[in-house]
Amino acid sequence: MKCEHCTRKECSKKTKTDDQENASVDVPSPAHENGEKCDTSKHKVLAVSVCPQSLPYFAAKFSLSVTDASRRLCGFLKSLGVHYVFNTTIAADFSILESQKEFVRRFRQHNEEEPTLPMLTSACPGWVRYAERVLGHPVTPHLCTAKSPQQIMGSLVKDYFARRQNLSPDKIFHVIVAPCYDKKLEALQEDVLTASRGSRGTDCVLTSGEITQMMEQSDLSVRDAALDTLFGDMKEEEIRRHDGASSDGYLAHIFRHAAKELFNEDVGEVTYRALRNKDFQEVTLEKSGEVLLRFAAAYGFRNIQNVVLKLKKGKFPYHFVEVLACAGGCLNGRGQAQTEDGCVDKALLQKMKGIYTDIPVRLPETSSHVQELYQEWLDGTDSPRVQEALHTAYQGPGHPANSRDIKW
């Protein structure tokens, strides 16, 4: 029987039978085939967290519903020895809620002498890395300080979940499955260290495409399994997404919240208007001919360059911009939906978009688990723990790069 905490496949574990237990018979320590005793102090609990934009890829790739795809993926990972498989949607809930509060605060504090707007999203590691390494001021002060879903999931797993399981954070090896390679860079950031004992929140990132290669090359017998929850619930949770066409939908959620909080306006469906191209879209809130809010979504580096140029010139008309490095958004991440020659698999991507659109939307505010975590894990919605666990600060171009980091 494979040792349940050891990542070495050849490790076998001998356990006590009921008769042995009653007779107080000593059981040999776990050992490897070469006779070497397995050092149980080095065993890890393996946890994998899957991004919601990865699930449509697995569903489209294997012609399954998104629920069945999540079960197939979970079953495969557990056949490899993974102990827990989570969905990162709850981490995105926190990131969006904190971004909403920050935008309202910035809007109210904004003035010409000390401008706090526009607020630029910080969930995309490719964009944030570019802003930090290349742009610096005047861009980085406009980055939202809310941590990304990956960073928050690291804290949830290594802090909250570890304490629930009576584990030290360094006993958990946490893997993220994501649609893009830039998530690997994000995992290298020193700022991703959790507050608890200096353990890295994310130990490894694998792209959806890399996982698919593993699945296709595997000859393991796999039984489908339901995703786990951080709370130990036995009941399988229905797959949910946020209100974005191909991403976590920061723009739509923050726009609705700001309209209500700042102007007491209820916004139903958010109407996007394409400007330069389909990856640069605008959303406005107007009343009596006056524009109260002007938001934009800028995907891909061509549109990012235009945003940065206007911002530097001081001719920027937007209060908020959702910025993503990948043209087409997160579903189009380079870690999935690619042909063998590295081009976009357009047919597969179109199928993924349809699958993603059909996933029910859940507003972050309606999650009872999130509200419970604010109280149980973070001591309230405005406590110092919230700032520590859910917010970050940004480095400038002069900051020394990690030795494994790339040079922008």
XYZ file of C-alpha atoms in Angstrom:
408
model
C 0.000 0.000 0.000
C 1.449 3.363 -0.987
C 2.286 5.661 1.912
C -0.414 8.314 1.985
C 1.927 11.202 2.792
C 5.015 10.365 0.722
C 5.529 11.736 -2.769
C 7.905 8.898 -3.670
C 5.881 6.349 -5.616
C 7.990 3.381 -4.500
C 7.251 4.032 -0.824
C 5.147 1.317 0.786
C 3.479 1.539 4.154
C 2.797 -1.313 6.554
C -0.078 -0.761 8.932
C -1.307 -2.493 12.039
C -4.125 -5.006 11.891
C -6.669 -5.106 14.708
C -4.910 -8.211 16.141
C -1.554 -6.475 16.022
C -2.998 -3.418 17.733
C -4.459 -5.500 20.556
C -1.228 -7.462 20.969
C 0.860 -4.275 21.016
C 3.025 -5.596 18.197
C 5.512 -3.101 16.822
C 5.005 -2.434 13.137
C 8.014 -1.712 10.913
C 8.442 1.872 9.737
C 7.547 2.581 6.095
C 10.359 1.488 3.831
C 11.396 1.777 0.175
C 12.205 -1.153 -2.082
C 15.939 -0.679 -1.591
C 15.495 -1.324 2.136
C 15.967 2.331 3.061
C 13.577 3.436 5.772
C 11.193 6.175 4.734
C 11.697 9.353 6.755
C 8.123 10.084 7.794
C 9.128 13.546 9.003
C 9.555 14.525 5.342
C 6.124 13.333 4.224
C 3.851 15.950 2.713
C 0.108 16.308 2.417
C -0.506 16.992 -1.260
C -3.154 19.584 -2.092
C -4.092 20.780 -5.583
C -6.197 23.866 -6.329
C -7.776 24.219 -9.767
C -8.565 27.588 -11.385
C -12.153 27.885 -12.688
C -10.905 28.869 -16.173
C -9.099 25.510 -16.418
C -12.224 23.392 -15.963
C -13.833 24.337 -19.341
C -10.609 23.242 -21.027
C -10.773 19.775 -19.467
C -14.495 19.580 -20.280
C -13.953 20.522 -23.929
C -10.858 18.351 -24.287
C -12.568 15.206 -23.011
C -16.116 15.995 -24.240
C -17.576 16.064 -20.723
C -19.787 18.407 -18.763
C -17.829 20.768 -16.539
C -18.983 18.837 -13.449
C -17.942 15.489 -14.904
C -14.648 16.997 -16.036
C -13.934 18.221 -12.496
C -14.655 14.711 -11.162
C -12.430 13.091 -13.789
C -9.600 15.523 -13.022
C -10.003 15.042 -9.282
C -10.034 11.250 -9.647
C -6.887 11.341 -11.775
C -5.006 13.554 -9.317
C -6.002 11.329 -6.398
C -4.824 8.261 -8.320
C -1.390 9.938 -8.281
C -1.487 10.264 -4.502
C -2.970 13.743 -4.123
C -4.951 14.008 -0.899
C -7.118 17.084 -1.524
C -8.339 18.803 -4.700
C -9.939 22.239 -4.345
C -11.551 24.852 -6.607
C -10.063 28.371 -6.346
C -13.416 30.134 -6.866
C -13.638 30.954 -3.158
C -10.249 32.707 -3.336
C -11.500 34.789 -6.268
C -14.535 35.689 -4.119
C -12.225 37.268 -1.552
C -10.137 39.033 -4.195
C -13.190 40.551 -5.869
C -14.811 41.647 -2.588
C -11.623 43.350 -1.419
C -11.197 44.989 -4.844
C -14.756 46.324 -4.647
C -14.117 47.954 -1.273
C -10.814 49.401 -2.422
C -12.304 50.976 -5.544
C -15.044 52.721 -3.550
C -12.447 54.021 -1.107
C -10.186 55.261 -3.920
C -13.106 56.937 -5.700
C -14.017 58.885 -2.567
C -10.426 59.893 -1.819
C -9.466 60.856 -5.375
C -8.323 64.436 -6.058
C -6.075 66.183 -8.575
C -3.208 66.686 -6.089
C -3.123 63.063 -4.959
C -4.864 60.996 -7.647
C -5.943 57.522 -6.553
C -7.701 56.711 -9.824
C -7.741 54.910 -12.145
C -7.591 51.621 -10.281
C -6.003 48.849 -12.325
C -6.680 45.193 -11.533
C -3.899 43.057 -10.083
C -5.166 39.491 -10.589
C -3.120 38.801 -13.760
C 0.510 37.943 -12.868
C 1.795 38.653 -16.392
C 0.451 42.207 -16.238
C 1.571 42.804 -12.629
C 5.055 41.477 -13.379
C 5.331 43.836 -16.354
C 4.110 46.779 -14.281
C 6.596 46.068 -11.494
C 9.642 45.137 -13.554
C 9.305 47.635 -16.389
C 6.823 50.414 -15.732
C 7.113 51.352 -12.059
C 5.781 54.831 -11.335
C 3.345 56.241 -12.355
C 1.639 52.875 -12.923
C 2.227 50.779 -9.783
C 0.413 53.182 -7.397
C -2.729 52.521 -9.435
C -2.559 48.733 -9.029
C -5.253 47.350 -6.778
C -3.663 46.066 -3.559
C -6.003 43.059 -3.283
C -4.069 39.830 -3.707
C -4.775 37.591 -6.680
C -6.896 34.437 -6.305
C -3.737 32.304 -6.474
C -2.099 34.222 -3.639
C -5.234 34.099 -1.496
C -5.712 30.383 -2.171
C -2.179 29.837 -0.914
C -3.080 31.539 2.355
C -6.326 29.600 2.641
C -4.582 26.257 2.172
C -1.388 26.909 4.142
C -3.031 28.880 6.959
C -6.760 28.231 7.396
C -6.910 24.663 6.080
C -3.606 23.682 7.722
C -4.906 24.777 11.135
C -8.154 22.866 10.609
C -6.106 19.746 9.866
C -3.656 20.377 12.733
C -0.788 20.599 10.263
C 2.107 23.006 10.075
C 2.126 24.859 6.713
C 5.414 23.281 5.671
C 3.778 19.847 5.859
C 1.512 20.769 2.910
C 2.743 20.788 -0.681
C 0.324 23.020 -2.582
C -0.033 22.847 -6.366
C -2.061 25.228 -8.551
C -3.541 24.115 -11.888
C -3.861 27.218 -14.059
C -4.508 28.266 -17.679
C -1.299 30.265 -18.133
C 2.453 30.027 -17.563
C 2.675 33.403 -15.801
C 1.145 31.787 -12.720
C 4.481 29.985 -12.354
C 6.229 33.348 -12.056
C 3.679 34.489 -9.513
C 4.520 31.493 -7.329
C 8.151 32.648 -7.205
C 7.311 36.012 -5.679
C 8.544 36.356 -2.139
C 5.347 38.238 -1.328
C 3.394 35.017 -1.803
C 4.757 33.785 1.536
C 1.940 33.340 4.000
C 1.947 34.984 7.389
C 2.123 31.606 9.112
C 5.712 30.465 9.641
C 7.014 31.764 6.337
C 5.678 28.902 4.233
C 5.277 29.568 0.522
C 1.575 29.711 -0.373
C 2.045 27.961 -3.723
C 4.804 25.399 -4.076
C 4.238 24.453 -7.708
C 2.138 25.502 -10.700
C 1.122 23.184 -13.529
C -0.774 24.418 -16.563
C -3.981 22.768 -17.733
C -2.129 21.550 -20.807
C 0.605 19.928 -18.719
C -2.006 18.089 -16.636
C -3.753 16.917 -19.819
C -0.474 15.490 -21.135
C -0.082 13.582 -17.873
C -3.647 12.254 -18.150
C -3.209 11.173 -21.762
C 0.073 9.399 -21.047
C -1.125 7.683 -17.874
C -2.156 4.042 -17.699
C -3.519 4.338 -14.155
C -7.008 3.108 -13.379
C -8.985 6.205 -12.462
C -12.254 6.504 -10.565
C -14.065 9.836 -10.718
C -14.110 11.759 -7.439
C -15.823 14.905 -6.199
C -13.792 18.029 -5.481
C -12.954 18.618 -1.835
C -13.815 21.719 0.185
C -11.711 23.635 2.682
C -14.401 23.031 5.272
C -14.526 19.256 5.217
C -18.072 19.196 3.822
C -19.097 15.811 2.492
C -21.632 17.345 0.105
C -20.298 18.121 -3.365
C -20.557 21.807 -4.243
C -21.988 22.815 -7.607
C -19.453 24.393 -9.967
C -19.921 28.169 -10.042
C -18.163 31.042 -11.811
C -17.984 34.819 -11.655
C -19.563 37.227 -14.112
C -16.851 37.463 -16.742
C -17.005 36.228 -20.330
C -13.570 34.576 -20.093
C -12.165 35.639 -16.720
C -13.155 36.183 -13.092
C -15.174 39.268 -14.087
C -13.644 41.919 -11.854
C -15.057 44.688 -14.035
C -18.676 43.547 -13.856
C -18.653 42.866 -10.119
C -16.861 46.092 -9.172
C -19.005 48.145 -11.565
C -22.259 46.930 -10.018
C -20.964 47.391 -6.490
C -19.668 50.914 -7.165
C -22.894 51.976 -8.900
C -24.917 50.926 -5.870
C -22.505 52.084 -3.171
C -21.596 55.446 -4.710
C -24.740 56.434 -6.607
C -27.479 54.124 -5.292
C -27.972 52.785 -8.812
C -28.937 49.150 -9.351
C -27.260 47.689 -12.439
C -28.557 44.460 -13.932
C -26.789 43.274 -17.043
C -23.505 45.057 -17.752
C -23.348 46.335 -21.349
C -19.905 46.302 -22.982
C -19.029 48.495 -25.974
C -16.040 47.479 -28.096
C -13.765 50.380 -29.024
C -10.375 49.829 -30.718
C -10.910 46.070 -30.978
C -12.819 43.248 -29.289
C -10.226 43.122 -26.492
C -10.686 46.771 -25.521
C -14.195 47.401 -24.251
C -15.880 50.163 -22.307
C -18.685 50.227 -19.751
C -20.306 53.421 -18.497
C -22.875 54.435 -15.908
C -24.777 57.510 -17.045
C -27.507 59.606 -15.452
C -29.180 62.686 -16.921
C -26.531 62.852 -19.634
C -23.640 62.757 -17.148
C -21.114 59.913 -17.064
C -20.826 58.816 -13.438
C -18.546 55.815 -13.948
C -16.360 54.885 -16.902
C -14.756 51.443 -16.802
C -12.715 49.564 -19.399
C -11.406 46.059 -20.058
C -7.995 45.884 -21.745
C -6.784 42.422 -22.756
C -3.477 41.686 -24.482
C -0.261 43.734 -24.509
C -1.248 45.835 -27.516
C -4.136 47.295 -25.522
C -2.071 47.453 -22.328
C 0.483 49.640 -24.098
C -2.263 52.077 -25.106
C -3.552 52.214 -21.521
C -0.069 52.891 -20.146
C 0.659 55.582 -22.759
C -2.524 57.490 -21.949
C -1.946 57.131 -18.228
C 1.567 58.568 -18.497
C 0.288 61.485 -20.562
C -2.351 62.275 -17.955
C -5.112 61.868 -20.534
C -6.888 58.918 -19.033
C -10.702 58.977 -18.989
C -11.315 55.765 -17.004
C -11.967 55.227 -13.316
C -11.151 51.522 -13.491
C -9.508 49.097 -15.944
C -9.563 45.312 -15.853
C -6.160 44.402 -17.291
C -5.228 40.931 -18.540
C -2.031 40.032 -20.389
C -3.653 37.377 -22.571
C -5.684 38.559 -25.548
C -9.108 36.990 -25.200
C -8.815 36.703 -21.413
C -7.926 33.854 -19.073
C -9.635 31.107 -21.083
C -7.136 31.894 -23.832
C -4.151 31.396 -21.514
C -1.121 29.949 -23.290
C -1.105 26.962 -20.978
C -4.204 25.510 -22.596
C -6.146 25.453 -25.879
C -2.960 25.362 -27.950
C -2.212 23.257 -31.005
C 1.001 21.213 -31.242
C 2.698 24.031 -33.164
C 1.874 26.570 -30.440
C -1.059 28.291 -32.134
C -4.472 28.897 -30.607
C -6.850 25.982 -31.120
C -9.744 28.203 -32.197
C -12.320 25.412 -32.401
C -11.488 24.162 -28.923
C -11.433 27.699 -27.521
C -14.879 28.438 -28.942
C -16.189 25.266 -27.307
C -14.598 26.300 -24.014
C -16.276 29.708 -24.133
C -19.673 28.068 -24.554
C -19.023 25.729 -21.632
C -17.814 28.594 -19.421
C -20.836 30.749 -20.261
C -23.174 27.931 -19.240
C -21.674 27.661 -15.741
C -24.035 29.402 -13.247
C -22.817 32.755 -11.899
C -22.547 33.242 -8.157
C -22.029 36.686 -6.652
C -19.174 36.747 -4.097
C -21.456 38.537 -1.624
C -23.824 35.568 -1.551
C -21.245 32.990 -0.442
C -21.984 31.914 3.130
C -18.567 30.257 3.351
C -16.829 33.549 2.532
C -18.773 35.383 5.237
C -17.942 32.633 7.737
C -14.255 32.833 6.821
C -14.172 36.599 7.304
C -15.267 36.016 10.894
C -13.585 32.715 11.752
C -10.307 33.104 9.857
C -9.826 36.882 9.580
C -11.532 38.238 12.713
C -14.004 40.380 10.753
C -14.173 42.240 7.464
C -12.036 45.225 8.518
C -9.498 43.643 10.840
C -5.679 43.861 10.571
C -5.763 40.195 9.555
C -7.676 41.129 6.390
C -4.925 43.542 5.354
C -2.257 40.958 6.106
C -3.907 37.981 4.392
C -5.735 39.606 1.464
C -3.631 42.637 0.443
C -0.117 43.255 -0.833
C 2.343 45.973 -1.859
C 4.226 46.287 -5.150
C 7.896 46.424 -5.988
C 9.527 48.813 -8.422
C 11.903 48.133 -11.339
C 14.926 48.555 -9.066
C 13.998 45.592 -6.893
C 16.380 42.640 -7.437
C 14.750 39.804 -9.342
C 14.466 36.290 -8.018
C 17.304 34.111 -9.312
C 14.759 31.903 -11.105
C 12.766 34.856 -12.432
C 12.834 35.954 -16.053
C 14.236 39.299 -17.183
C 11.546 41.489 -18.691
